[in-house]
Amino acid sequence: MAASVVQLIIMTMILALSASLVIIIVGKLLFSMWVLPCLAYRKLKANGFSGPKPSFPFGNLNDIKRLKMMMTRSSSPLMSISNDIHSTAFPYFSLWQKLYGKVMVYWVGTEPFLYIADPEFLKEMAADIKGKGWGKPNVFKHDREPMFGSGLVMVEGDDWVRHRHVITPAFSPANLKAMGGLMVESTTHMLDRWAGLINSGQSEIDVEREIIRTAGEIIAKTSFGISYENGREVLEKLREMQFTLFESNRYVGVPFGKFLNLKETLKAKALGKEIDGLLWSIISDRRKNPPTSGEPEKDLLGLLMADNTVDGRKKRELTTKELVDECKTFFFAGHETTSLLLTWTLLLLAVHPEWQNDLREEINQVLGDGGEIRDVSMLAGLKKMGWVMNEVLRLYPPAPNVQRQSRQEIQVGEVVIPNGTNMWIDVVSMHHDEKLWGKDVHEFKPERFNANIYGGCNHKMGFLPFGFGGRMCVGRNLTAMEYRIVLTRILSTFSFSLSPNYRHQPSHMLSLRPMHGLPLIFKPLPIN
């Protein structure tokens, strides 16, 4: 009898303890996933920020998905191509701006975001904050971990400073110049392939797919010292992950949202592990076969692996995971930005053939007939090509937004942005703002950048092709050089026009890309 009573007491205590643990866990989850976000939202609202009403636990995700679906069904045919793309790529922001203004609050699941499309507000907000003083929204860091890990685009604070110091020398003028020959070689292979297709009667080519392949070959050779064949599997899996994470309607920011999209979550995780393994094998091969000179290679991988000093102090070497994550980040970012910039450029040049002629004339004047690139330093003389690049970055920025998280309270005029606030800075909106650029804001007019690095924009923070402040894109000079090389060789070899099969639908999948590719009709130029 006594033993039964003791057992009953023990069982009661176990059940009570279990119930208490469940209550504590549920309480903590509710506190972190609802109470804390609501407190952050109230602080923002108290400072005068308004926005669309959220619904727990999805926030405004259902509104976003509904508006995106409506826009997907109405992609425009060839004859009605418009550069007014903000309402196409971001229909929800376009609508909310009209209702709540250019600074507002919206919700990604249970995470409130401060939306910013006002350059003056952005200028005041960023005035006193250095690169390491910015964070990244935790909801995106967790969601994109298989793709970027703790690479430069996600790392923060002193670790960001350390990574940036290690990486920056890879993009020095001397190193960039050394990469030029490999870029020309890869571009020549692509153009030879196109010539073969045209000679066989296939004059229509999907240039988005082709240029992504060539940009991948270039980043593999120039930054990692490997052939395209060895880097292809990494690039293919990174692109598969990009589509897995950003093409489907997932529940980012929703509590346990990964379980609502379990298939995509597991696939992204598996791809991340496969990519890590492939990159580690590349790193291991480099370690097993060091340069005979004893000096580290000057490409990105060599500098990441080098045991050197930073600012006169011995730098703390990157861990194995950090090394892999940086390789993953630059494999993706190193080809994505340039390939999309070139793709959108070819679209606009196909629509405006007079600019093809202007650029060919400039190429012949600067480089000589035929546009042979004997010295990459001469590419700086292609001024009009620089105008075209900036105008394409304005109209179709490959990086259409910037995300930040505050690491301190920030005073902007009479309002205070609380510490820990997520931010979404809408680059496309500012690049297409008539009040900043004038009535011709949606027109392709590269000459607006003649003698004006801001293209006549009436606010310096209204043009953000590579981000802003200390966290501006570290590889922007690499992108500019590769852009000039590839575009020079294409324009010196072919003329091109839009295929009637092209459907104009700029789409946001981390980057801004043409949803249906870019088929163009090519004709070889006559040989002089």
Coordinates of C-alpha atoms in Angstrom, one line a residue:
M1 CA 0.0 0.0 0.0
A2 CA 2.7 2.4 1.0
A3 CA 4.7 1.6 -2.1
S4 CA 1.7 2.3 -4.3
V5 CA 1.3 5.7 -2.6
V6 CA 4.9 6.5 -3.2
Q7 CA 4.6 5.5 -6.9
L8 CA 1.5 7.6 -7.2
I9 CA 3.3 10.6 -5.7
I10 CA 6.3 10.1 -8.0
M11 CA 4.1 9.8 -11.1
T12 CA 2.2 13.0 -10.0
M13 CA 5.5 14.9 -9.5
I14 CA 6.7 13.7 -13.0
L15 CA 3.5 14.8 -14.6
A16 CA 3.6 18.1 -12.8
L17 CA 7.2 18.6 -13.8
S18 CA 6.5 17.7 -17.4
A19 CA 3.5 20.1 -17.5
S20 CA 5.7 22.8 -16.0
L21 CA 8.4 22.2 -18.6
V22 CA 5.8 22.3 -21.4
I23 CA 4.3 25.6 -20.0
I24 CA 7.8 27.1 -19.7
I25 CA 8.8 26.1 -23.3
V26 CA 5.4 27.3 -24.7
G27 CA 5.8 30.5 -22.7
K28 CA 9.3 31.1 -24.0
L29 CA 8.2 30.4 -27.6
L30 CA 5.3 32.8 -27.3
F31 CA 7.5 35.4 -25.6
S32 CA 10.2 35.2 -28.3
M33 CA 7.9 34.8 -31.3
W34 CA 5.0 37.1 -30.4
V35 CA 5.5 39.2 -27.3
L36 CA 9.0 40.5 -28.2
P37 CA 8.0 41.3 -31.9
C38 CA 4.8 43.0 -30.6
L39 CA 6.9 45.2 -28.2
A40 CA 9.2 46.1 -31.1
Y41 CA 6.2 46.9 -33.3
R42 CA 4.7 49.1 -30.5
K43 CA 8.0 51.0 -30.2
L44 CA 8.0 51.6 -34.0
K45 CA 4.3 52.6 -34.0
A46 CA 4.9 55.0 -31.0
N47 CA 7.5 56.7 -33.2
G48 CA 4.9 57.4 -35.9
F49 CA 5.6 54.4 -38.3
S50 CA 2.5 52.9 -39.8
G51 CA 1.9 50.0 -42.2
P52 CA -0.3 47.2 -43.4
K53 CA -2.1 45.3 -40.6
P54 CA -0.5 41.9 -39.9
S55 CA -2.3 38.6 -39.0
F56 CA -0.6 36.2 -36.6
P57 CA 1.4 34.2 -37.3
F58 CA 1.9 35.0 -41.0
G59 CA 2.3 38.8 -40.7
N60 CA 1.8 40.2 -44.2
L61 CA 3.1 37.1 -46.1
N62 CA -0.3 36.1 -47.4
D63 CA -0.8 39.6 -48.8
I64 CA 2.6 39.4 -50.5
K65 CA 1.8 36.0 -52.0
R66 CA -1.6 37.1 -53.3
L67 CA -0.2 40.2 -55.0
K68 CA 2.7 38.3 -56.5
M69 CA 0.3 35.7 -57.9
M70 CA -1.8 38.4 -59.5
M71 CA 1.2 39.9 -61.1
T72 CA 2.6 36.6 -62.3
R73 CA -0.6 36.0 -64.3
S74 CA -0.2 39.3 -66.2
S75 CA 3.3 39.2 -67.6
S76 CA 3.5 41.5 -70.6
P77 CA 4.1 40.4 -74.2
L78 CA 7.0 41.6 -76.3
M79 CA 5.4 44.7 -77.7
S80 CA 4.7 46.3 -74.3
I81 CA 8.1 46.1 -72.6
S82 CA 8.3 48.7 -69.9
N83 CA 11.2 49.7 -67.6
D84 CA 8.7 50.7 -64.9
I85 CA 9.3 47.5 -63.0
H86 CA 8.7 48.3 -59.3
S87 CA 5.0 47.4 -59.4
T88 CA 5.9 44.3 -61.3
A89 CA 8.7 42.9 -59.2
F90 CA 7.4 44.2 -55.9
P91 CA 3.6 44.8 -56.3
Y92 CA 3.0 44.7 -52.5
F93 CA 5.6 47.5 -51.8
S94 CA 4.2 49.5 -54.7
L95 CA 0.7 49.3 -53.2
W96 CA 1.7 49.9 -49.6
Q97 CA 3.8 52.9 -50.5
K98 CA 0.7 54.6 -51.8
L99 CA -1.2 53.9 -48.6
Y100 CA 1.5 54.4 -45.9
G101 CA 4.4 56.3 -47.5
K102 CA 8.0 55.6 -48.2
V103 CA 8.9 54.7 -44.6
M104 CA 6.6 52.1 -43.0
V105 CA 6.4 48.9 -41.1
Y106 CA 5.4 45.5 -42.5
W107 CA 5.7 42.0 -41.1
V108 CA 7.5 38.9 -42.3
G109 CA 5.8 36.2 -40.2
T110 CA 6.2 37.4 -36.6
E111 CA 9.1 39.7 -37.5
P112 CA 8.4 43.4 -38.0
F113 CA 10.5 45.2 -40.7
L114 CA 11.0 48.9 -41.2
Y115 CA 10.7 49.5 -44.9
I116 CA 12.7 52.4 -46.3
A117 CA 12.4 54.0 -49.8
D118 CA 13.3 57.6 -48.7
P119 CA 16.9 58.5 -49.4
E120 CA 17.0 61.4 -47.0
F121 CA 15.7 59.2 -44.2
L122 CA 18.3 56.6 -45.2
K123 CA 21.1 59.2 -45.2
E124 CA 20.3 60.4 -41.6
M125 CA 19.9 56.9 -40.4
A126 CA 23.3 55.7 -41.7
A127 CA 25.2 58.9 -41.0
D128 CA 27.1 57.8 -37.9
I129 CA 27.2 54.0 -38.3
K130 CA 30.2 52.1 -39.6
G131 CA 30.2 48.9 -41.5
K132 CA 30.6 46.7 -38.4
G133 CA 27.9 48.6 -36.6
W134 CA 25.2 47.0 -38.9
G135 CA 23.7 43.6 -38.3
K136 CA 21.7 41.3 -40.6
P137 CA 18.1 40.3 -39.9
N138 CA 18.2 37.1 -37.9
V139 CA 15.2 35.7 -39.8
F140 CA 17.2 35.9 -43.1
K141 CA 20.4 34.6 -41.5
H142 CA 18.7 31.5 -40.4
D143 CA 16.7 31.0 -43.6
R144 CA 19.7 31.5 -45.9
E145 CA 22.3 29.7 -43.7
P146 CA 22.6 26.7 -46.2
M147 CA 23.5 29.2 -49.0
F148 CA 25.8 31.7 -47.3
G149 CA 26.6 30.3 -43.8
S150 CA 28.8 32.9 -42.0
G151 CA 30.2 34.4 -45.2
L152 CA 30.9 38.1 -45.6
V153 CA 27.3 39.1 -46.6
M154 CA 26.0 37.6 -43.2
V155 CA 28.8 38.0 -40.7
E156 CA 28.7 41.0 -38.3
G157 CA 30.8 43.1 -35.9
D158 CA 34.5 42.4 -35.4
D159 CA 34.2 39.2 -37.4
W160 CA 33.0 41.2 -40.4
V161 CA 36.0 43.5 -40.1
R162 CA 38.4 40.5 -40.0
H163 CA 36.8 38.8 -43.0
R164 CA 36.7 42.1 -44.9
H165 CA 40.4 42.7 -44.3
V166 CA 41.3 39.2 -45.5
I167 CA 39.2 39.5 -48.6
T168 CA 39.8 43.0 -49.8
P169 CA 43.4 42.5 -51.2
A170 CA 42.0 39.9 -53.7
F171 CA 40.4 42.8 -55.5
S172 CA 43.4 45.1 -55.7
P173 CA 44.1 46.7 -59.1
A174 CA 47.1 44.5 -59.7
N175 CA 45.1 41.3 -59.0
L176 CA 42.2 42.5 -61.2
K177 CA 44.6 43.2 -64.1
A178 CA 46.0 39.6 -63.7
M179 CA 42.5 38.2 -64.1
G180 CA 41.8 40.0 -67.4
G181 CA 43.4 37.4 -69.6
L182 CA 41.3 34.6 -68.1
M183 CA 38.1 36.6 -68.5
V184 CA 38.9 37.2 -72.2
E185 CA 39.6 33.5 -72.7
S186 CA 36.3 32.4 -71.1
T187 CA 34.4 35.0 -73.1
T188 CA 36.0 33.9 -76.4
H189 CA 34.9 30.3 -75.6
M190 CA 31.4 31.5 -75.2
L191 CA 31.4 33.5 -78.5
D192 CA 32.9 30.6 -80.4
R193 CA 30.0 28.4 -79.1
W194 CA 27.5 31.1 -80.2
A195 CA 29.1 31.2 -83.6
G196 CA 28.8 27.5 -83.9
L197 CA 25.1 27.6 -83.0
I198 CA 24.4 30.4 -85.6
N199 CA 26.3 28.5 -88.3
S200 CA 24.1 25.5 -87.7
G201 CA 21.0 27.6 -88.2
Q202 CA 20.2 28.4 -84.5
S203 CA 20.3 32.2 -84.3
E204 CA 18.1 32.4 -81.2
I205 CA 20.2 32.1 -78.0
D206 CA 19.1 32.3 -74.3
V207 CA 21.8 34.7 -73.2
E208 CA 20.8 34.6 -69.6
R209 CA 21.7 30.9 -69.4
E210 CA 24.9 31.4 -71.5
I211 CA 26.2 34.4 -69.6
I212 CA 25.5 32.7 -66.2
R213 CA 27.7 29.8 -67.4
T214 CA 30.5 32.1 -68.6
A215 CA 30.4 34.2 -65.4
G216 CA 30.6 30.9 -63.4
E217 CA 33.6 29.8 -65.5
I218 CA 35.3 33.2 -64.9
I219 CA 34.8 33.1 -61.1
A220 CA 36.0 29.5 -60.9
K221 CA 39.2 30.4 -62.8
T222 CA 40.0 33.8 -61.4
S223 CA 39.1 33.5 -57.7
F224 CA 39.6 29.7 -57.1
G225 CA 42.1 28.7 -59.7
I226 CA 40.0 25.7 -60.9
S227 CA 38.5 24.8 -64.3
Y228 CA 34.8 25.4 -65.0
E229 CA 34.3 21.6 -65.1
N230 CA 35.5 21.4 -61.5
G231 CA 33.5 24.4 -60.4
R232 CA 30.3 23.6 -62.4
E233 CA 28.9 21.2 -59.8
V234 CA 29.2 23.8 -57.1
L235 CA 27.5 26.5 -59.2
E236 CA 24.7 24.2 -60.4
K237 CA 23.9 23.2 -56.8
L238 CA 24.0 26.8 -55.7
R239 CA 21.6 27.8 -58.4
E240 CA 19.4 24.8 -57.5
M241 CA 19.4 26.0 -53.9
Q242 CA 18.5 29.5 -55.0
F243 CA 15.4 28.3 -56.8
T244 CA 14.6 26.0 -53.8
L245 CA 14.7 28.9 -51.4
F246 CA 13.3 31.7 -53.4
E247 CA 11.0 30.4 -56.1
S248 CA 8.6 28.6 -53.9
N249 CA 6.1 30.3 -51.5
R250 CA 7.7 29.5 -48.2
Y251 CA 6.8 30.7 -44.7
V252 CA 9.9 32.7 -43.7
G253 CA 9.6 34.3 -40.3
V254 CA 6.6 32.1 -39.3
P255 CA 7.1 30.1 -36.1
F256 CA 8.0 26.5 -37.2
G257 CA 7.7 27.7 -40.8
K258 CA 10.4 25.3 -41.9
F259 CA 8.1 22.4 -41.1
L260 CA 5.3 24.0 -43.2
N261 CA 7.8 23.7 -46.2
L262 CA 9.6 20.6 -45.0
K263 CA 10.4 19.4 -48.5
E264 CA 12.2 22.7 -49.5
T265 CA 13.9 22.9 -46.0
L266 CA 15.3 19.4 -46.2
K267 CA 16.4 19.9 -49.9
A268 CA 18.2 23.2 -49.1
K269 CA 19.9 21.6 -46.1
A270 CA 21.1 18.6 -48.1
L271 CA 22.3 20.9 -51.0
G272 CA 24.2 23.0 -48.4
K273 CA 26.0 19.9 -47.1
E274 CA 26.8 18.8 -50.6
I275 CA 28.2 22.2 -51.6
D276 CA 30.3 22.3 -48.4
G277 CA 31.8 18.9 -49.3
L278 CA 32.6 20.0 -52.8
L279 CA 34.3 23.2 -51.6
W280 CA 36.2 21.4 -48.9
S281 CA 37.6 19.1 -51.6
I282 CA 38.8 22.2 -53.6
I283 CA 40.4 23.6 -50.4
S284 CA 42.1 20.3 -49.6
D285 CA 43.5 20.0 -53.1
R286 CA 45.0 23.5 -52.8
R287 CA 46.6 22.5 -49.4
K288 CA 48.0 19.3 -50.8
N289 CA 49.5 21.1 -53.8
P290 CA 50.9 24.4 -52.6
P291 CA 52.6 26.8 -55.0
T292 CA 56.2 25.8 -55.7
S293 CA 57.4 29.3 -54.9
G294 CA 56.3 28.9 -51.3
E295 CA 54.2 32.1 -51.6
P296 CA 50.4 31.9 -51.4
E297 CA 48.4 32.3 -54.6
K298 CA 47.1 35.8 -55.0
D299 CA 43.6 34.7 -56.0
L300 CA 40.7 34.9 -53.5
L301 CA 41.1 31.3 -52.3
G302 CA 44.9 31.8 -51.8
L303 CA 44.4 34.9 -49.7
L304 CA 41.7 33.3 -47.6
M305 CA 44.0 30.4 -46.8
A306 CA 47.1 32.5 -46.3
D307 CA 48.7 32.9 -42.8
N308 CA 49.4 36.6 -42.9
T309 CA 49.0 39.8 -40.9
V310 CA 46.3 42.5 -40.9
D311 CA 47.3 46.0 -39.9
G312 CA 50.6 44.8 -38.6
R313 CA 49.1 42.2 -36.4
K314 CA 48.9 38.4 -37.0
K315 CA 45.4 37.8 -38.2
R316 CA 43.3 35.1 -36.7
E317 CA 43.0 32.5 -39.4
L318 CA 39.6 31.7 -40.8
T319 CA 38.2 28.5 -39.4
T320 CA 37.4 25.6 -41.7
K321 CA 33.7 26.5 -41.6
E322 CA 34.4 30.2 -42.3
L323 CA 36.7 29.3 -45.2
V324 CA 34.0 27.1 -46.8
D325 CA 31.3 29.8 -46.1
E326 CA 33.3 32.5 -47.8
C327 CA 34.0 30.3 -50.8
K328 CA 30.3 29.6 -51.0
T329 CA 29.4 33.2 -50.8
F330 CA 31.8 34.3 -53.5
F331 CA 31.1 31.4 -55.8
F332 CA 27.5 32.7 -55.8
A333 CA 27.9 36.4 -55.5
G334 CA 30.9 36.5 -57.8
H335 CA 28.9 35.3 -60.8
E336 CA 25.3 36.3 -60.0
T337 CA 25.7 40.1 -60.0
T338 CA 27.8 40.3 -63.2
S339 CA 25.8 37.8 -65.2
L340 CA 22.5 39.6 -64.4
L341 CA 24.0 43.0 -65.1
L342 CA 25.1 41.8 -68.5
T343 CA 21.8 40.1 -69.2
W344 CA 19.8 43.2 -68.5
T345 CA 22.3 45.2 -70.5
L346 CA 21.8 43.0 -73.6
L347 CA 18.0 43.3 -73.2
L348 CA 18.2 47.1 -73.2
L349 CA 20.7 47.2 -76.1
A350 CA 18.5 44.9 -78.1
V351 CA 15.6 47.3 -77.6
H352 CA 17.9 50.3 -78.3
P353 CA 20.1 49.2 -81.2
E354 CA 21.4 52.8 -81.6
W355 CA 23.4 52.3 -78.4
Q356 CA 24.9 49.1 -79.8
N357 CA 26.3 51.3 -82.6
D358 CA 27.5 54.0 -80.3
L359 CA 29.3 51.5 -78.1
R360 CA 30.9 49.8 -81.1
E361 CA 32.2 53.1 -82.4
E362 CA 33.7 53.9 -78.9
I363 CA 35.3 50.4 -78.7
N364 CA 36.9 50.9 -82.1
Q365 CA 38.2 54.3 -81.1
V366 CA 39.6 53.2 -77.8
L367 CA 40.8 49.6 -78.5
G368 CA 41.2 49.7 -82.3
D369 CA 39.1 48.0 -85.0
G370 CA 37.9 44.6 -84.0
G371 CA 37.9 45.4 -80.3
E372 CA 40.8 43.2 -79.3
I373 CA 41.6 43.6 -75.6
R374 CA 45.4 43.6 -75.4
D375 CA 45.6 45.7 -72.2
V376 CA 42.7 45.6 -69.8
S377 CA 43.8 49.0 -68.4
M378 CA 42.5 50.5 -71.7
L379 CA 39.0 49.5 -70.8
A380 CA 38.8 52.5 -68.5
G381 CA 38.6 54.6 -71.7
L382 CA 35.2 53.2 -72.5
K383 CA 33.2 56.1 -71.0
K384 CA 29.9 55.5 -72.8
M385 CA 30.0 51.9 -71.7
G386 CA 30.3 53.1 -68.1
W387 CA 27.2 55.2 -68.6
V388 CA 25.3 52.2 -70.0
M389 CA 26.4 50.1 -67.0
N390 CA 25.2 52.7 -64.5
E391 CA 21.9 53.2 -66.3
V392 CA 21.3 49.4 -66.3
L393 CA 22.2 49.2 -62.6
R394 CA 19.6 52.0 -62.1
L395 CA 16.8 50.5 -64.1
Y396 CA 17.4 46.8 -63.3
P397 CA 19.7 46.5 -60.2
P398 CA 20.7 42.9 -59.7
A399 CA 20.7 43.5 -56.0
P400 CA 17.2 45.1 -55.7
N401 CA 17.3 45.7 -51.9
V402 CA 19.5 46.0 -48.9
Q403 CA 18.7 44.4 -45.6
R404 CA 20.0 45.6 -42.2
Q405 CA 19.4 45.2 -38.5
S406 CA 20.2 48.0 -36.1
R407 CA 22.6 47.2 -33.3
Q408 CA 21.8 50.4 -31.4
E409 CA 19.1 53.0 -31.1
I410 CA 19.2 55.3 -34.1
Q411 CA 17.8 58.9 -34.0
V412 CA 16.4 60.1 -37.3
G413 CA 15.0 63.6 -36.9
E414 CA 12.3 63.3 -34.2
V415 CA 11.9 59.5 -34.4
V416 CA 13.9 56.7 -32.8
I417 CA 14.6 53.4 -34.5
P418 CA 14.9 50.8 -31.6
N419 CA 17.9 48.6 -31.2
G420 CA 17.3 45.3 -33.0
T421 CA 15.0 46.7 -35.7
N422 CA 14.9 44.8 -39.0
M423 CA 15.2 47.0 -42.1
W424 CA 14.4 46.5 -45.8
I425 CA 15.8 49.2 -48.0
D426 CA 14.0 49.2 -51.4
V427 CA 16.7 50.1 -54.0
V428 CA 14.4 49.5 -57.0
S429 CA 11.9 52.0 -55.7
M430 CA 14.4 54.7 -55.2
H431 CA 16.0 54.0 -58.6
H432 CA 12.5 54.5 -60.2
D433 CA 11.3 57.5 -58.2
E434 CA 10.2 60.3 -60.5
K435 CA 10.8 62.9 -57.7
L436 CA 14.4 61.9 -57.6
W437 CA 15.1 61.4 -61.3
G438 CA 12.6 63.4 -63.2
K439 CA 9.8 62.6 -65.7
D440 CA 12.1 60.4 -67.8
V441 CA 12.8 58.1 -64.9
H442 CA 11.7 55.0 -66.7
E443 CA 13.5 55.7 -69.9
F444 CA 16.8 54.2 -70.9
K445 CA 19.1 57.3 -71.1
P446 CA 22.7 56.4 -70.4
E447 CA 23.7 59.9 -71.2
R448 CA 22.3 61.0 -67.8
F449 CA 25.6 59.7 -66.3
N450 CA 27.7 61.9 -68.5
A451 CA 29.9 64.0 -66.1
N452 CA 27.5 63.0 -63.2
I453 CA 28.3 59.9 -61.2
Y454 CA 24.8 60.1 -59.7
G455 CA 23.0 60.3 -63.1
G456 CA 21.4 63.6 -62.2
C457 CA 19.6 62.1 -59.2
N458 CA 18.8 64.9 -56.8
H459 CA 19.9 62.9 -53.8
K460 CA 23.2 61.0 -53.4
M461 CA 21.5 58.2 -51.5
G462 CA 19.0 57.7 -54.3
F463 CA 21.5 55.7 -56.4
L464 CA 22.7 52.5 -54.7
P465 CA 24.0 50.1 -57.3
F466 CA 26.3 48.3 -54.9
G467 CA 24.8 49.1 -51.5
F468 CA 26.0 51.9 -49.2
G469 CA 28.4 52.8 -46.4
G470 CA 31.1 50.5 -45.1
R471 CA 29.3 47.3 -46.3
M472 CA 29.3 48.3 -49.9
C473 CA 30.0 45.4 -52.3
V474 CA 33.7 44.4 -52.0
G475 CA 33.8 43.0 -55.5
R476 CA 32.3 45.9 -57.4
N477 CA 35.5 46.7 -59.3
L478 CA 35.8 43.0 -60.4
T479 CA 32.2 43.3 -61.7
A480 CA 32.9 46.5 -63.6
M481 CA 36.0 45.0 -65.3
E482 CA 34.3 41.7 -66.2
Y483 CA 31.3 43.6 -67.6
R484 CA 33.5 45.7 -69.9
I485 CA 35.4 42.7 -71.2
V486 CA 32.4 40.5 -71.9
L487 CA 30.3 43.3 -73.4
T488 CA 33.2 44.6 -75.6
R489 CA 33.7 41.1 -77.1
I490 CA 30.0 40.5 -77.7
L491 CA 29.5 43.9 -79.4
S492 CA 32.7 43.4 -81.5
T493 CA 31.4 40.1 -82.8
F494 CA 27.6 40.2 -83.1
S495 CA 24.6 42.5 -83.5
F496 CA 21.4 41.3 -81.8
S497 CA 17.7 41.9 -81.4
L498 CA 14.9 40.7 -79.2
S499 CA 13.3 37.3 -80.0
P500 CA 9.5 37.4 -80.4
N501 CA 9.6 34.6 -77.7
Y502 CA 10.8 36.9 -75.0
R503 CA 8.3 37.6 -72.1
H504 CA 9.1 40.6 -70.0
Q505 CA 8.7 39.7 -66.3
P506 CA 11.5 40.9 -64.0
S507 CA 11.3 38.7 -60.9
H508 CA 12.7 38.8 -57.4
M509 CA 14.5 35.6 -56.4
L510 CA 17.1 37.1 -54.0
S511 CA 18.4 38.9 -57.2
L512 CA 16.4 40.6 -59.9
R513 CA 16.3 38.3 -62.9
P514 CA 14.2 37.7 -66.0
M515 CA 11.7 35.0 -65.0
H516 CA 11.5 33.5 -68.5
G517 CA 15.1 34.0 -69.6
L518 CA 16.4 36.3 -72.4
P519 CA 16.2 34.8 -75.9
L520 CA 17.9 37.1 -78.4
I521 CA 18.5 36.8 -82.2
F522 CA 22.2 37.1 -83.1
K523 CA 23.9 38.0 -86.4
P524 CA 27.6 37.9 -86.9
L525 CA 29.1 41.3 -87.8
P526 CA 30.9 41.5 -91.2
I527 CA 34.6 41.1 -91.0
N528 CA 36.5 44.2 -92.1

